[in-house]
mmCIF file of C-alpha atoms and ligand atoms in Angstrom:
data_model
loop_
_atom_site.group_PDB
_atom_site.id
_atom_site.type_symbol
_atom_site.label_atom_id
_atom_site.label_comp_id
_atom_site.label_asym_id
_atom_site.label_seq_id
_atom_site.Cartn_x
_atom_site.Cartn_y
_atom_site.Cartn_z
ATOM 1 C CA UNK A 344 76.049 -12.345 -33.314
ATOM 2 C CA UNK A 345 76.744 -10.885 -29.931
ATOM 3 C CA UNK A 346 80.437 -10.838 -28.579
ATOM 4 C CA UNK A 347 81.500 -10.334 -24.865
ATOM 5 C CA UNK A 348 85.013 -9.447 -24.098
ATOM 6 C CA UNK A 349 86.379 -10.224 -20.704
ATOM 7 C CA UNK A 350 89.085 -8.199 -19.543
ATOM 8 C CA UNK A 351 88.182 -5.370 -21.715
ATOM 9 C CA UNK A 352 89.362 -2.468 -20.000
ATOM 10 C CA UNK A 353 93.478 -4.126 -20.635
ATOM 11 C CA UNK A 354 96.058 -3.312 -23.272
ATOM 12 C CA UNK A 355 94.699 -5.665 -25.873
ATOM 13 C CA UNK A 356 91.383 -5.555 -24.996
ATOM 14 C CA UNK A 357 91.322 -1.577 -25.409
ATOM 15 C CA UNK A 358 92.392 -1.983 -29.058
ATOM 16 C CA UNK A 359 90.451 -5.367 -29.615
ATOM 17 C CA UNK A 360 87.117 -4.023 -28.460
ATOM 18 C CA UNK A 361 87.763 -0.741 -30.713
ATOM 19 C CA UNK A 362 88.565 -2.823 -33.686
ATOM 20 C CA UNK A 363 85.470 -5.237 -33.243
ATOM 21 C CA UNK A 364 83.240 -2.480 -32.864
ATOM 22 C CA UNK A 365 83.992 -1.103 -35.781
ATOM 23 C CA UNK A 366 83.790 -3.932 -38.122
ATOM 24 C CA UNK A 367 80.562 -5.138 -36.360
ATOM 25 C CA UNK A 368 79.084 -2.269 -35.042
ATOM 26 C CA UNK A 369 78.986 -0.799 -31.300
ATOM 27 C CA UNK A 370 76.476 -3.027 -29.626
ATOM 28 C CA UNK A 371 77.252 -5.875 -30.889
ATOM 29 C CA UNK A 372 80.259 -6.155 -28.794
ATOM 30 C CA UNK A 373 79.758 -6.131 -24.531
ATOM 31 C CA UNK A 374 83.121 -4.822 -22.611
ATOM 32 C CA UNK A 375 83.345 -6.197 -18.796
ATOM 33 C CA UNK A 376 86.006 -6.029 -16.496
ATOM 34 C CA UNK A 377 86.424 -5.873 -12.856
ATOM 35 C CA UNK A 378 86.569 -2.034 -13.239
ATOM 36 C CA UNK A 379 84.960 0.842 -15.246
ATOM 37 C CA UNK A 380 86.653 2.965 -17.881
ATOM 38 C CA UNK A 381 88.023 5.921 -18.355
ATOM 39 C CA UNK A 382 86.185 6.712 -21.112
ATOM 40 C CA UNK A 383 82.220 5.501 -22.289
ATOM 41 C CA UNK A 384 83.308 3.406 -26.039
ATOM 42 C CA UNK A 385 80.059 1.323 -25.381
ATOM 43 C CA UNK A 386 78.073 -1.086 -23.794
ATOM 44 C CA UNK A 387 79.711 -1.770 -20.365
ATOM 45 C CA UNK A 388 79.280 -4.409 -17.430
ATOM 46 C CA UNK A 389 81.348 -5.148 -14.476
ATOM 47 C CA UNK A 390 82.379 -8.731 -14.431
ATOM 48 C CA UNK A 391 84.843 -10.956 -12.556
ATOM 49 C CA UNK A 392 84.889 -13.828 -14.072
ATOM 50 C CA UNK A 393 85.827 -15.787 -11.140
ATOM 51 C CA UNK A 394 81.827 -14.949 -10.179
ATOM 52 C CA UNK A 395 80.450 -18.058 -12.507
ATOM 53 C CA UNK A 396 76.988 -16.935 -11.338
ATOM 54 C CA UNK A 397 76.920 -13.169 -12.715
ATOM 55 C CA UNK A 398 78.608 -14.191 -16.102
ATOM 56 C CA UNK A 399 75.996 -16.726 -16.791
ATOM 57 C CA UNK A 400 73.086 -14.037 -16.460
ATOM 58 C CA UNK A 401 75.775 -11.789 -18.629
ATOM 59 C CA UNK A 402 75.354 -14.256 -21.043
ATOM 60 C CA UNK A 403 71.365 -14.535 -21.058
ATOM 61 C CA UNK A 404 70.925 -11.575 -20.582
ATOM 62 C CA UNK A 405 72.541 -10.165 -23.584
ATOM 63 C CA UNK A 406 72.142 -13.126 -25.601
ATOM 64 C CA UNK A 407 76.341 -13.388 -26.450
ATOM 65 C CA UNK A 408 77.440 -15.792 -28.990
ATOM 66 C CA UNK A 409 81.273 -15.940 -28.931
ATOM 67 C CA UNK A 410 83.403 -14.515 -26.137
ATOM 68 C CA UNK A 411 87.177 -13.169 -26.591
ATOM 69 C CA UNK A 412 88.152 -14.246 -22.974
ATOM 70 C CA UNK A 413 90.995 -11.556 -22.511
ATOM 71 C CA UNK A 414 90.470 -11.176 -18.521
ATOM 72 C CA UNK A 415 94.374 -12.812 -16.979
ATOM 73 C CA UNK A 416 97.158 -11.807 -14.358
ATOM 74 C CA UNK A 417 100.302 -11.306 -16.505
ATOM 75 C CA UNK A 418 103.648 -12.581 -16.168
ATOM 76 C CA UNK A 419 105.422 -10.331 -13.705
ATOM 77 C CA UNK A 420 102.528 -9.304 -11.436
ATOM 78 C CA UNK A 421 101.737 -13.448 -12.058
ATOM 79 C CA UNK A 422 104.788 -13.721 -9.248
ATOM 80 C CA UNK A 423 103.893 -11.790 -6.891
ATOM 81 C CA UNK A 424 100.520 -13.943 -5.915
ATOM 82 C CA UNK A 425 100.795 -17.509 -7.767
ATOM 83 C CA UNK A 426 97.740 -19.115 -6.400
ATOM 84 C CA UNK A 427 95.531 -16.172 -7.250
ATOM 85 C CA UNK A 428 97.139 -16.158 -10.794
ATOM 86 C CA UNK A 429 96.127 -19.402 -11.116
ATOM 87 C CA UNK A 430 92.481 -19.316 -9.871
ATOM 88 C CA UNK A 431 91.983 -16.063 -12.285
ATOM 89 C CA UNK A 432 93.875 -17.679 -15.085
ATOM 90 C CA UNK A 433 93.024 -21.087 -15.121
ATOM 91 C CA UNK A 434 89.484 -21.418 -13.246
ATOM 92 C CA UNK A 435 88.643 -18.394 -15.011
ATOM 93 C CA UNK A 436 88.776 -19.903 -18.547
ATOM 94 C CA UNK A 437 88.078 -23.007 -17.513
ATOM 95 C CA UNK A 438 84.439 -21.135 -16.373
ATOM 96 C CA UNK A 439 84.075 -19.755 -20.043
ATOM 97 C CA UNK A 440 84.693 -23.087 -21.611
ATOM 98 C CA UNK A 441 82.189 -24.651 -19.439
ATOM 99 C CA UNK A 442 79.553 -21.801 -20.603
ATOM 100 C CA UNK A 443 80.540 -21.716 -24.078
ATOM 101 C CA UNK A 444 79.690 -25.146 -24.075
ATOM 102 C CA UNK A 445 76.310 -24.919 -21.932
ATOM 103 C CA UNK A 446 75.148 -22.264 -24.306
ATOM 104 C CA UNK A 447 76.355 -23.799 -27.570
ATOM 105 C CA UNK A 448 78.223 -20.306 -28.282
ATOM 106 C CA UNK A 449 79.647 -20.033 -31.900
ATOM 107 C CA UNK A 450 82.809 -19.503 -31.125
ATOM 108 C CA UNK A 451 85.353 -18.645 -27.852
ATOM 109 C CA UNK A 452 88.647 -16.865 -28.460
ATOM 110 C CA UNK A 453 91.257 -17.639 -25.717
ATOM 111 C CA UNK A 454 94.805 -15.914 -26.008
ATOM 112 C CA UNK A 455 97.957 -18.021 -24.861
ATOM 113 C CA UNK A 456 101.698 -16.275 -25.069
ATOM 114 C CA UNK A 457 105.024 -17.549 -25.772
ATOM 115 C CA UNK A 458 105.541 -17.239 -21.913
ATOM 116 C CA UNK A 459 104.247 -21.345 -21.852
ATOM 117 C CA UNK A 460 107.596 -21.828 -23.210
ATOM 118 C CA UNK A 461 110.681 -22.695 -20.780
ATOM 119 C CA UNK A 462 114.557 -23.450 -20.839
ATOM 120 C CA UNK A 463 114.257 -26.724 -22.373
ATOM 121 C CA UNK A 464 112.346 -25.131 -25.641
ATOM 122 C CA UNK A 465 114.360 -24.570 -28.806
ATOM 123 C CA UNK A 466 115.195 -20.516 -28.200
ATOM 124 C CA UNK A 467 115.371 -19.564 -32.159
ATOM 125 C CA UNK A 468 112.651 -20.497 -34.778
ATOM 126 C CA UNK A 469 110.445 -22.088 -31.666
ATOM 127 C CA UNK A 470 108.355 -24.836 -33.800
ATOM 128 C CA UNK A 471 104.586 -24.994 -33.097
ATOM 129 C CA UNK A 472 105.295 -28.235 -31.711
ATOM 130 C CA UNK A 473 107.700 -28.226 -28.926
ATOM 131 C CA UNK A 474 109.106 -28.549 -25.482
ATOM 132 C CA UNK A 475 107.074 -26.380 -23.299
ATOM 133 C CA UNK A 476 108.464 -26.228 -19.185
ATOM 134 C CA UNK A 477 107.430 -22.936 -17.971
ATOM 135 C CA UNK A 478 108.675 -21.578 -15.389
ATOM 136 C CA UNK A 479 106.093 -19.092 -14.131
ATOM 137 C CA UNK A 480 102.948 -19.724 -13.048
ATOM 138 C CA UNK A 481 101.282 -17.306 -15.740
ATOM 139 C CA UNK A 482 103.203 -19.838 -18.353
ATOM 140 C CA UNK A 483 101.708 -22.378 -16.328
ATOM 141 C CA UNK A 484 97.946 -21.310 -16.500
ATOM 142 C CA UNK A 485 98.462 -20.473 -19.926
ATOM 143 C CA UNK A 486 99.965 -24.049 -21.047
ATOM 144 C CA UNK A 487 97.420 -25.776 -19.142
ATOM 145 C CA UNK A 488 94.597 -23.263 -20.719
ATOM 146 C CA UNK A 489 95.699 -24.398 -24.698
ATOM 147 C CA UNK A 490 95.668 -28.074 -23.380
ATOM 148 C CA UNK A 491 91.853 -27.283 -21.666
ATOM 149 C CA UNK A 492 90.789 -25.810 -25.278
ATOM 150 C CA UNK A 493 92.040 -28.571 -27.274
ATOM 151 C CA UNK A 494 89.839 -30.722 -25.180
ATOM 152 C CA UNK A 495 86.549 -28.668 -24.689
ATOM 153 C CA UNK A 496 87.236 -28.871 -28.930
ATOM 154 C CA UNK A 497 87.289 -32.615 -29.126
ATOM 155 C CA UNK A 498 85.171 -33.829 -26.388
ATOM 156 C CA UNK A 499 81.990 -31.260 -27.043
ATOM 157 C CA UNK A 500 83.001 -29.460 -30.283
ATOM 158 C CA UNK A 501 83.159 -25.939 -28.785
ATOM 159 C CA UNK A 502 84.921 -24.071 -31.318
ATOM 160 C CA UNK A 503 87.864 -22.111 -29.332
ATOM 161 C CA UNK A 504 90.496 -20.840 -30.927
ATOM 162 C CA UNK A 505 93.684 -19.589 -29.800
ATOM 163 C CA UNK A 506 97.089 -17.479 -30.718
ATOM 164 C CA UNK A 507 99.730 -17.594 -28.773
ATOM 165 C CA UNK A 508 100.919 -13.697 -28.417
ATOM 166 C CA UNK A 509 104.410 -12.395 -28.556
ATOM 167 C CA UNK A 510 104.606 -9.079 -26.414
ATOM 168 C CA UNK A 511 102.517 -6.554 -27.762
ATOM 169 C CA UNK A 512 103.738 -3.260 -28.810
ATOM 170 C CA UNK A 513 100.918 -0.361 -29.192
ATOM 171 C CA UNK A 514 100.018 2.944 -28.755
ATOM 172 C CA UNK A 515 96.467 2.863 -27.752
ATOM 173 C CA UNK A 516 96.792 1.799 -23.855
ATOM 174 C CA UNK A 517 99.731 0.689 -21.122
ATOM 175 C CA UNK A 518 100.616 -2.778 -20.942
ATOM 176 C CA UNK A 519 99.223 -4.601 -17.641
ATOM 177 C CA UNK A 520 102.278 -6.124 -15.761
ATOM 178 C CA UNK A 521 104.316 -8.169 -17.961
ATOM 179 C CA UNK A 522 107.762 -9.127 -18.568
ATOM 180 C CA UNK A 523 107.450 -7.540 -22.341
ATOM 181 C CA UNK A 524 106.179 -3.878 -20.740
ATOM 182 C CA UNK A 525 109.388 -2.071 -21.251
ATOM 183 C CA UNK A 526 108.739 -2.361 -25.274
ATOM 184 C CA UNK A 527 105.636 -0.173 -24.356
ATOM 185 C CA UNK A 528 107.228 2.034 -21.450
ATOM 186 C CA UNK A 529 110.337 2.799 -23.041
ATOM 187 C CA UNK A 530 108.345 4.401 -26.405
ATOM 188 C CA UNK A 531 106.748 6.752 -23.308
ATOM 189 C CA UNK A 532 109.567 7.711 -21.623
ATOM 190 C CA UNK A 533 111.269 8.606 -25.445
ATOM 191 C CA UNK A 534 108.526 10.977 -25.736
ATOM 192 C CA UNK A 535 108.309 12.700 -22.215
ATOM 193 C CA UNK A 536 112.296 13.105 -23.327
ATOM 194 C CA UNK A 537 113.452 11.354 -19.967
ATOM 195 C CA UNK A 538 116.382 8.591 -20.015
ATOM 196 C CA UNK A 539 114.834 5.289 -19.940
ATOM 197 C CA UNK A 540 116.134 2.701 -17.236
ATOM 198 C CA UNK A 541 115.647 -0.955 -18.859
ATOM 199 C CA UNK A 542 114.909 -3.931 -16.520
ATOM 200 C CA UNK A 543 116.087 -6.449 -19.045
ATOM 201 C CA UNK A 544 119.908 -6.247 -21.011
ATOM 202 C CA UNK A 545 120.517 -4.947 -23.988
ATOM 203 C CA UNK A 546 120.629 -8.117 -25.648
ATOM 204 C CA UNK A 547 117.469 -9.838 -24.936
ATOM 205 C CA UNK A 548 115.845 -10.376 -27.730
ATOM 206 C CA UNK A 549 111.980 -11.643 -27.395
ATOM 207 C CA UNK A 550 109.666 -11.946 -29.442
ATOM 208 C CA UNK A 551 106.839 -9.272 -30.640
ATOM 209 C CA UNK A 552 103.926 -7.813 -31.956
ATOM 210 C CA UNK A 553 102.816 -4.746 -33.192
ATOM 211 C CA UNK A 554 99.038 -4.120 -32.211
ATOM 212 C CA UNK A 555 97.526 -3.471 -35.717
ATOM 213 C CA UNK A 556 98.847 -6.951 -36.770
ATOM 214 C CA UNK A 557 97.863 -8.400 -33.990
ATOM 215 C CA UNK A 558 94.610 -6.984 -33.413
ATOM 216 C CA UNK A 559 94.377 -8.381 -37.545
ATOM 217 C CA UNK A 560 95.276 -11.618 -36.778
ATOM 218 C CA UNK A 561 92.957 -12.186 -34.336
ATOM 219 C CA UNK A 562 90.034 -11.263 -36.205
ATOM 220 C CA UNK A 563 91.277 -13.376 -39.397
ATOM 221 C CA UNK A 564 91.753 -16.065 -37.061
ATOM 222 C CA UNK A 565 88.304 -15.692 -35.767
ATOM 223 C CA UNK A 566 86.462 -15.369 -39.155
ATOM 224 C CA UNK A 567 88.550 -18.267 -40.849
ATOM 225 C CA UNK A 568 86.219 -21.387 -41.906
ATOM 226 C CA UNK A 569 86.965 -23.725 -39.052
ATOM 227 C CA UNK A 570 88.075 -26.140 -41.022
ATOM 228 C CA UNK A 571 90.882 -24.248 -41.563
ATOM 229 C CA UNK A 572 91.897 -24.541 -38.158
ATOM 230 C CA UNK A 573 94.364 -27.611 -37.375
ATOM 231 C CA UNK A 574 95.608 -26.494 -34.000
ATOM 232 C CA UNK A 575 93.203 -26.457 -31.523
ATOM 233 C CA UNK A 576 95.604 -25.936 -28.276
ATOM 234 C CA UNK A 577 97.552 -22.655 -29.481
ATOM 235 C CA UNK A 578 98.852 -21.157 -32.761
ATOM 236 C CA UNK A 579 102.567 -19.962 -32.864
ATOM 237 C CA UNK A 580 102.086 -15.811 -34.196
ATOM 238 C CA UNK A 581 105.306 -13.975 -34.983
ATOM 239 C CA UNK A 582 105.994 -10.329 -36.242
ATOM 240 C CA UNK A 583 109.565 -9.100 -34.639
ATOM 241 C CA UNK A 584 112.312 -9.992 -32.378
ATOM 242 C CA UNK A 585 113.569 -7.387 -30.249
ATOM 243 C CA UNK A 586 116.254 -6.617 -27.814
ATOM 244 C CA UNK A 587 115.640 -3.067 -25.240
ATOM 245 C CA UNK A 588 119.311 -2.230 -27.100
ATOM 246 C CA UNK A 589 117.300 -2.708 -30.697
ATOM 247 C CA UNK A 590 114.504 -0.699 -29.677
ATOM 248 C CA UNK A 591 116.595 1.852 -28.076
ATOM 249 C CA UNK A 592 118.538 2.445 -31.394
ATOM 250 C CA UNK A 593 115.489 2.576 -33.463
ATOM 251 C CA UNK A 594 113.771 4.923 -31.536
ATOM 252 C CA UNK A 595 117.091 7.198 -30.811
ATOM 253 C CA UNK A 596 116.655 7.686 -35.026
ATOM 254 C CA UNK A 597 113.825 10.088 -34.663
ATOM 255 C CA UNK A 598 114.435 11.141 -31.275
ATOM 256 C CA UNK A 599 118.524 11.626 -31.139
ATOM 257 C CA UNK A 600 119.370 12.862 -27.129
ATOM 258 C CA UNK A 601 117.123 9.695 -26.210
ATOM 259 C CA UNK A 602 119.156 8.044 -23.399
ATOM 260 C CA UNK A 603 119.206 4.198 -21.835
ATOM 261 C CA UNK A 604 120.555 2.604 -18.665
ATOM 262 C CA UNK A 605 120.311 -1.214 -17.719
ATOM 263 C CA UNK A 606 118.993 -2.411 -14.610
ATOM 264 C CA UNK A 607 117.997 -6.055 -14.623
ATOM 265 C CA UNK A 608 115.426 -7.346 -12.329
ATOM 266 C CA UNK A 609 113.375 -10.491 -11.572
ATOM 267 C CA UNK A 610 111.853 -10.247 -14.906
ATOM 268 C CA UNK A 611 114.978 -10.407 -16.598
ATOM 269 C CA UNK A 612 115.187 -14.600 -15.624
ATOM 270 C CA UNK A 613 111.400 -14.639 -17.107
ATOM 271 C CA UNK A 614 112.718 -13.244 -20.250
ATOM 272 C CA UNK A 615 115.855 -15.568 -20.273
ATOM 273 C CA UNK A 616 113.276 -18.492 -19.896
ATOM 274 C CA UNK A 617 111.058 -17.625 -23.315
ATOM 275 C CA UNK A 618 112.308 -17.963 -26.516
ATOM 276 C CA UNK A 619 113.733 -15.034 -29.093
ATOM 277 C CA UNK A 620 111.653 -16.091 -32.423
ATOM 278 C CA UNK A 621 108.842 -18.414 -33.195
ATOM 279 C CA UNK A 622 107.943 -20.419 -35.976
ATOM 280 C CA UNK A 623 104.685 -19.318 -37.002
ATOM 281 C CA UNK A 624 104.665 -20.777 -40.661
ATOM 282 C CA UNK A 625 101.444 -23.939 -39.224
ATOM 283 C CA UNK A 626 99.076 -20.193 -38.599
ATOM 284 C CA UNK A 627 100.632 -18.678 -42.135
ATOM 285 C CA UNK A 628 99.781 -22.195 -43.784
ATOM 286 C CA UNK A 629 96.161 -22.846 -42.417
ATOM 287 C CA UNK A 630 94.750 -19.226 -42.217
ATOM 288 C CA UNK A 631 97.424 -16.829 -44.277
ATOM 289 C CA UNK A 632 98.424 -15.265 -41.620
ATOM 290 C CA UNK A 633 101.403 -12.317 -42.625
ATOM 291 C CA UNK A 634 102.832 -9.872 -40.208
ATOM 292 C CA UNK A 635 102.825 -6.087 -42.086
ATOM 293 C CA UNK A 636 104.801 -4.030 -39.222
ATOM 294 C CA UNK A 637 108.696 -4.778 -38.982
ATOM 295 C CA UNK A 638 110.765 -2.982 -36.794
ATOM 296 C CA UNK A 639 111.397 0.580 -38.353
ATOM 297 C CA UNK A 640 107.647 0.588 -39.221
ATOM 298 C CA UNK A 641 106.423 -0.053 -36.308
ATOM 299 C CA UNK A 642 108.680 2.641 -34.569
ATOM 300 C CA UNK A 643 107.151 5.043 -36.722
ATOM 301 C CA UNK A 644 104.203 4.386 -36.165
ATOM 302 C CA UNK A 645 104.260 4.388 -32.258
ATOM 303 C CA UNK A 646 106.243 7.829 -32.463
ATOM 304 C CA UNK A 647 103.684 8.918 -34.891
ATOM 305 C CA UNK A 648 101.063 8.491 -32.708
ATOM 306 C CA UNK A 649 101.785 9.224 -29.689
ATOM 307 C CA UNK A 650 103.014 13.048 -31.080
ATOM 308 C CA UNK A 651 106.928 12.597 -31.764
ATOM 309 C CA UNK A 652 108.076 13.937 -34.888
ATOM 310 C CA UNK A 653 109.049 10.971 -37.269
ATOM 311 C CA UNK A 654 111.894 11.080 -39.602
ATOM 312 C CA UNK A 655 111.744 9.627 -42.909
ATOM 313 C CA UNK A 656 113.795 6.722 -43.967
ATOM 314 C CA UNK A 657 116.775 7.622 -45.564
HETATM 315 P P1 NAD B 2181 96.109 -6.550 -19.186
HETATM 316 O O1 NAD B 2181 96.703 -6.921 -17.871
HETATM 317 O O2 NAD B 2181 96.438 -5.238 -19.775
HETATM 318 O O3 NAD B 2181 94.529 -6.669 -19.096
HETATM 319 C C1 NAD B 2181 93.904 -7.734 -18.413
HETATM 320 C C2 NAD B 2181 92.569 -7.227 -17.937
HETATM 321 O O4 NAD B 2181 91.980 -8.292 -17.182
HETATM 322 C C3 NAD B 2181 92.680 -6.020 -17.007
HETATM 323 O O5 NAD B 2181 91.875 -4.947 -17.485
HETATM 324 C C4 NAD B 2181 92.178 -6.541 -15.669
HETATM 325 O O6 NAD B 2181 91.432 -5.593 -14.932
HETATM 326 C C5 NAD B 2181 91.315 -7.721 -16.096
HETATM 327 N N1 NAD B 2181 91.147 -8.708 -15.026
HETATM 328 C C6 NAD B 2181 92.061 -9.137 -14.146
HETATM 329 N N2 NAD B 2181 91.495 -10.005 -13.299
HETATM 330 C C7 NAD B 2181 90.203 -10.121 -13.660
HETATM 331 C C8 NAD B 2181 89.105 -10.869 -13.164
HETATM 332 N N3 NAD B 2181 89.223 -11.653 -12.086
HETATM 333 N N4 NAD B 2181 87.924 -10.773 -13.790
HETATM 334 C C9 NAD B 2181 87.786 -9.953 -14.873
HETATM 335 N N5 NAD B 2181 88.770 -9.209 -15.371
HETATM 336 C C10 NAD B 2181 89.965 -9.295 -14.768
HETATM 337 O O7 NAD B 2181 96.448 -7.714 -20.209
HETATM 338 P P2 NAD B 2181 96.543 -7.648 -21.792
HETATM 339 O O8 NAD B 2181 97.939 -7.338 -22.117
HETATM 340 O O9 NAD B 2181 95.453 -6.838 -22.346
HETATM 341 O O10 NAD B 2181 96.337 -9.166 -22.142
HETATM 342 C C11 NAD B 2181 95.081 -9.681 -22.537
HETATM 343 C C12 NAD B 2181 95.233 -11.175 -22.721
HETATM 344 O O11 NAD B 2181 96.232 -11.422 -23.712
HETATM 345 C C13 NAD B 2181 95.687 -11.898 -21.457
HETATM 346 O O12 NAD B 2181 95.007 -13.118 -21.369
HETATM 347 C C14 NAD B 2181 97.157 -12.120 -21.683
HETATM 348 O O13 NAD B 2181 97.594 -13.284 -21.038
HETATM 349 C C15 NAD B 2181 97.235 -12.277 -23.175
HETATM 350 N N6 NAD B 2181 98.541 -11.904 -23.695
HETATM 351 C C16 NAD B 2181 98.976 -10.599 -23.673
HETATM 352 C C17 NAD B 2181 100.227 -10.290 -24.163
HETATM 353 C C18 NAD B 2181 100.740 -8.875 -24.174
HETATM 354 O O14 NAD B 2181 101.919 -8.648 -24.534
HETATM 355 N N7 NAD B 2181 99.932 -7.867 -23.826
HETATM 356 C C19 NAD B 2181 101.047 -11.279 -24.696
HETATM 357 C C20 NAD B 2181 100.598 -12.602 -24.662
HETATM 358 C C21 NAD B 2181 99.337 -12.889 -24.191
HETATM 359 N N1 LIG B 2182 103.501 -9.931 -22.718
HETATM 360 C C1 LIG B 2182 103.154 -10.987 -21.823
HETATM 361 C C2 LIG B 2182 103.921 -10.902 -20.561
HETATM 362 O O1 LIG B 2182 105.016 -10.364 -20.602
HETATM 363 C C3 LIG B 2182 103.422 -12.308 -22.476
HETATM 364 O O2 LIG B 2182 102.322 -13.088 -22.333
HETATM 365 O O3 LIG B 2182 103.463 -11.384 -19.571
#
C-alpha cells in the first residue's frame, strides 16, 4: 500500500498525513501540494493537480495505491475567482478519478462538505438524502464531485469514498479560507488575549467537527469492508453545532476577560445558506461511525493545546 495525499500542506491534510503516517508508517504515505512545508514530516513532492501529466508519473513513480484527494479552493476564497474554483475543484478530481481508474488504485478518498447544501435543504437534522441548491460555486464543485464518484463507482468499480465534512475545528494548523474559519481563528485570538471580531452573528449555528474525530472517521471510513459502504456520492458526518456566541461562551469559561464583537460579512449569507445539524445516522448505521468530542471537550482540548490553562468542569 502506498497513499498520496493531494493538498497536503492544508488544515486537514496537516493532521491527516500525521495520523496516516503513524498508523502506516512514514513512507508509506507521499504529501504534495503546490507548495513546500514549513517543516520536513516526510516524503514530499510538489504537485498541482491541475498538471494531469506530472501526477501520472507521481503515481508510477512511487507506485501509489489509494489517494486522499484533499487539494480544493474553499468556500470564501471559492468567491473571489469562481471559474478557477471550479477548474481546481472539479477538473481536479475529476483528473484523480480518471487515474484511479487507469491504474486500478485500491481505493480514492474524496472529501465533500455540507457547503453542497442550499436554502431549499431542510436546515435542522439535514437527512442524507435531500435537497441540495448551493449557492457557491465551492458547493457547486463539491455537489457535482459526490455525483462524479458515485459514477466512476458504478460505471468502472473504482472504490471512492466520501464524507461530507462539517467545519473542522483543530489545533494542529489554520484553516484555508472558509466560511467555518472563525471556529479556528477565534480559539487564536482567545489565546493571544485580544478581543475577537466575528464575521458571522452570534446565532449562527453550523455544523462541526473536531479534528481527532474527524481525522478517525476518515480512516474508519477508509478501512471499512466495502461492502459496508451504501453511499457512494457522500456520507452525512456530524459531531457539534455551533454558533460564534456558543463558542465564545465556552471558551470565555477558561479564559474569563475574553471579549467578542460582531461584524458580518459576505460569508455570513454562505453560512445562512448551509444547514445547522445533519443527520448522520446512514454513516453511524453502515460503518459505526460515533463522534467522541462535544462542545466543552473539544474546548478543552483546543485550549489545552495550544498553551491556555484549562479549567476543570465543575
Ligand atoms: P485548505 O485550504 O487548508 O488546504 C487545501 C490545500 O490544497 C492547500 O494546502 C492548497 O495549497 C492546496 N491546493 C490548492 N490548489 C491546489 C492545486 N491546484 N493543486 C494542488 N494543491 C492545491 O483546505 P482543508 O481545510 O485542509 O480542506 C481539505 C479538503 O477538505 C478540501 O477538499 C475541502 O473542500 C474539504 N473540506 C474541508 C472542511 C474544513 O472545515 N476544513 C470542511 C469540509 C470539507
Ligand atoms: N469549512 C468549509 C468551508 O467553510 C466547508 O466545506 O468552506
Amino acid at each position: 500500500m502506498k497513499i498520496l495525499i493531494t493538498g497536503a500542506n492544508g488544515q486537514i491534510g496537516t493532521a491527516l498525513a500525521a495520523a496516516l503516517r503513524d498508523r502506516y508508517g512514514r513512507d508509506k504515505v507521499l504529501c504534495t501540494d503546490i507548495y513546500k512545508p514549513k517543516e520536513d514530516h516526510g516524503p514530499f513532492e510538489m504537485l498541482d493537480i491541475l498538471n494531469v501529466q506530472r501526477m501520472s508519473e507521481i503515481i508510477e513513480d512511487h507506485h501509489i495505491t489509494q489517494v486522499y484527494h484533499l487539494a480544493a479552493i474553499l468556500s470564501a476564497n471559492g468567491e473571489w475567482n469562481p471559474k478557477k474554483t471550479w477548474n481546481v475543484n472539479l477538473n481536479g478530481q475529476l483528473s484523480i478519478l480518471e487515474l484511479a481508474h487507469q491504474y486500478q488504485m485500491d481505493k480514492v478518498f474524496f472529501p465533500s462538505t455540507i457547503a453542497i447544501f442550499g436554502s431549499t435543504t431542510p436546515k435542522s437534522n439535514t437527512p442524507q438524502h435531500t435537497a441540495a441548491e448551493p449557492s457557491t460555486v465551492y458547493g457547486m464543485s463539491k455537489l457535482a464531485g459526490e455525483l462524479w464518484c458515485q459514477y466512476y463507482h458504478s460505471r468502472y468499480e473504482v472504490d471512492v469514498r466520501s464524507l461530507r465534512y462539517p467545519g473542522i475545528i483543530g489545533w494542529q494548523s489554520a484553516p484555508g479560507g472558509g466560511t467555518t474559519d472563525y471556529a479556528v481563528e477565534i480559539f487564536h485570538a482567545a489565546i493571544r488575549q485580544e478581543a475577537y471580531t466575528s464575521y458571522l452573528s452570534e446565532d449562527t449555528f453550523l455544523p462541526m467537527l473536531y479534528m481527532d474525530d474527524a481525522i478517525r472517521a476518515t480512516i474508519e471510513l477508509m478501512e471499512a469492508p466495502a461492502g459496508q459502504i451504501s453511499i457512494r456520492t457522500s456520507y452525512n458526518l456530524s459531531g457539534l453545532s455551533v454558533s460564534p456566541g456558543t463558542l465564545y461562551r465556552e471558551i470565555k469559561k477558561h479564559l474569563p476577560d475574553f471579549t467578542i464583537r460582531y461584524e458580518e460579512d459576505f460569508r455570513q449569507k454562505i453560512a445562512e445558506s448551509w444547514t445547522e445539524s445533519i443527520d448522520d445516522s446512514v454513516a453511524r448505521k453502515d460503518w459505526g461511525w460515533r463522534e467522541t468530542f462535544d462542545l466543552s471537550r473539544m474546548t478543552q482540548d483546543m485550549l489545552a493545546h495550544l498553551g491556555a490553562p484549562v479549567r476543570p468542569e465543575t
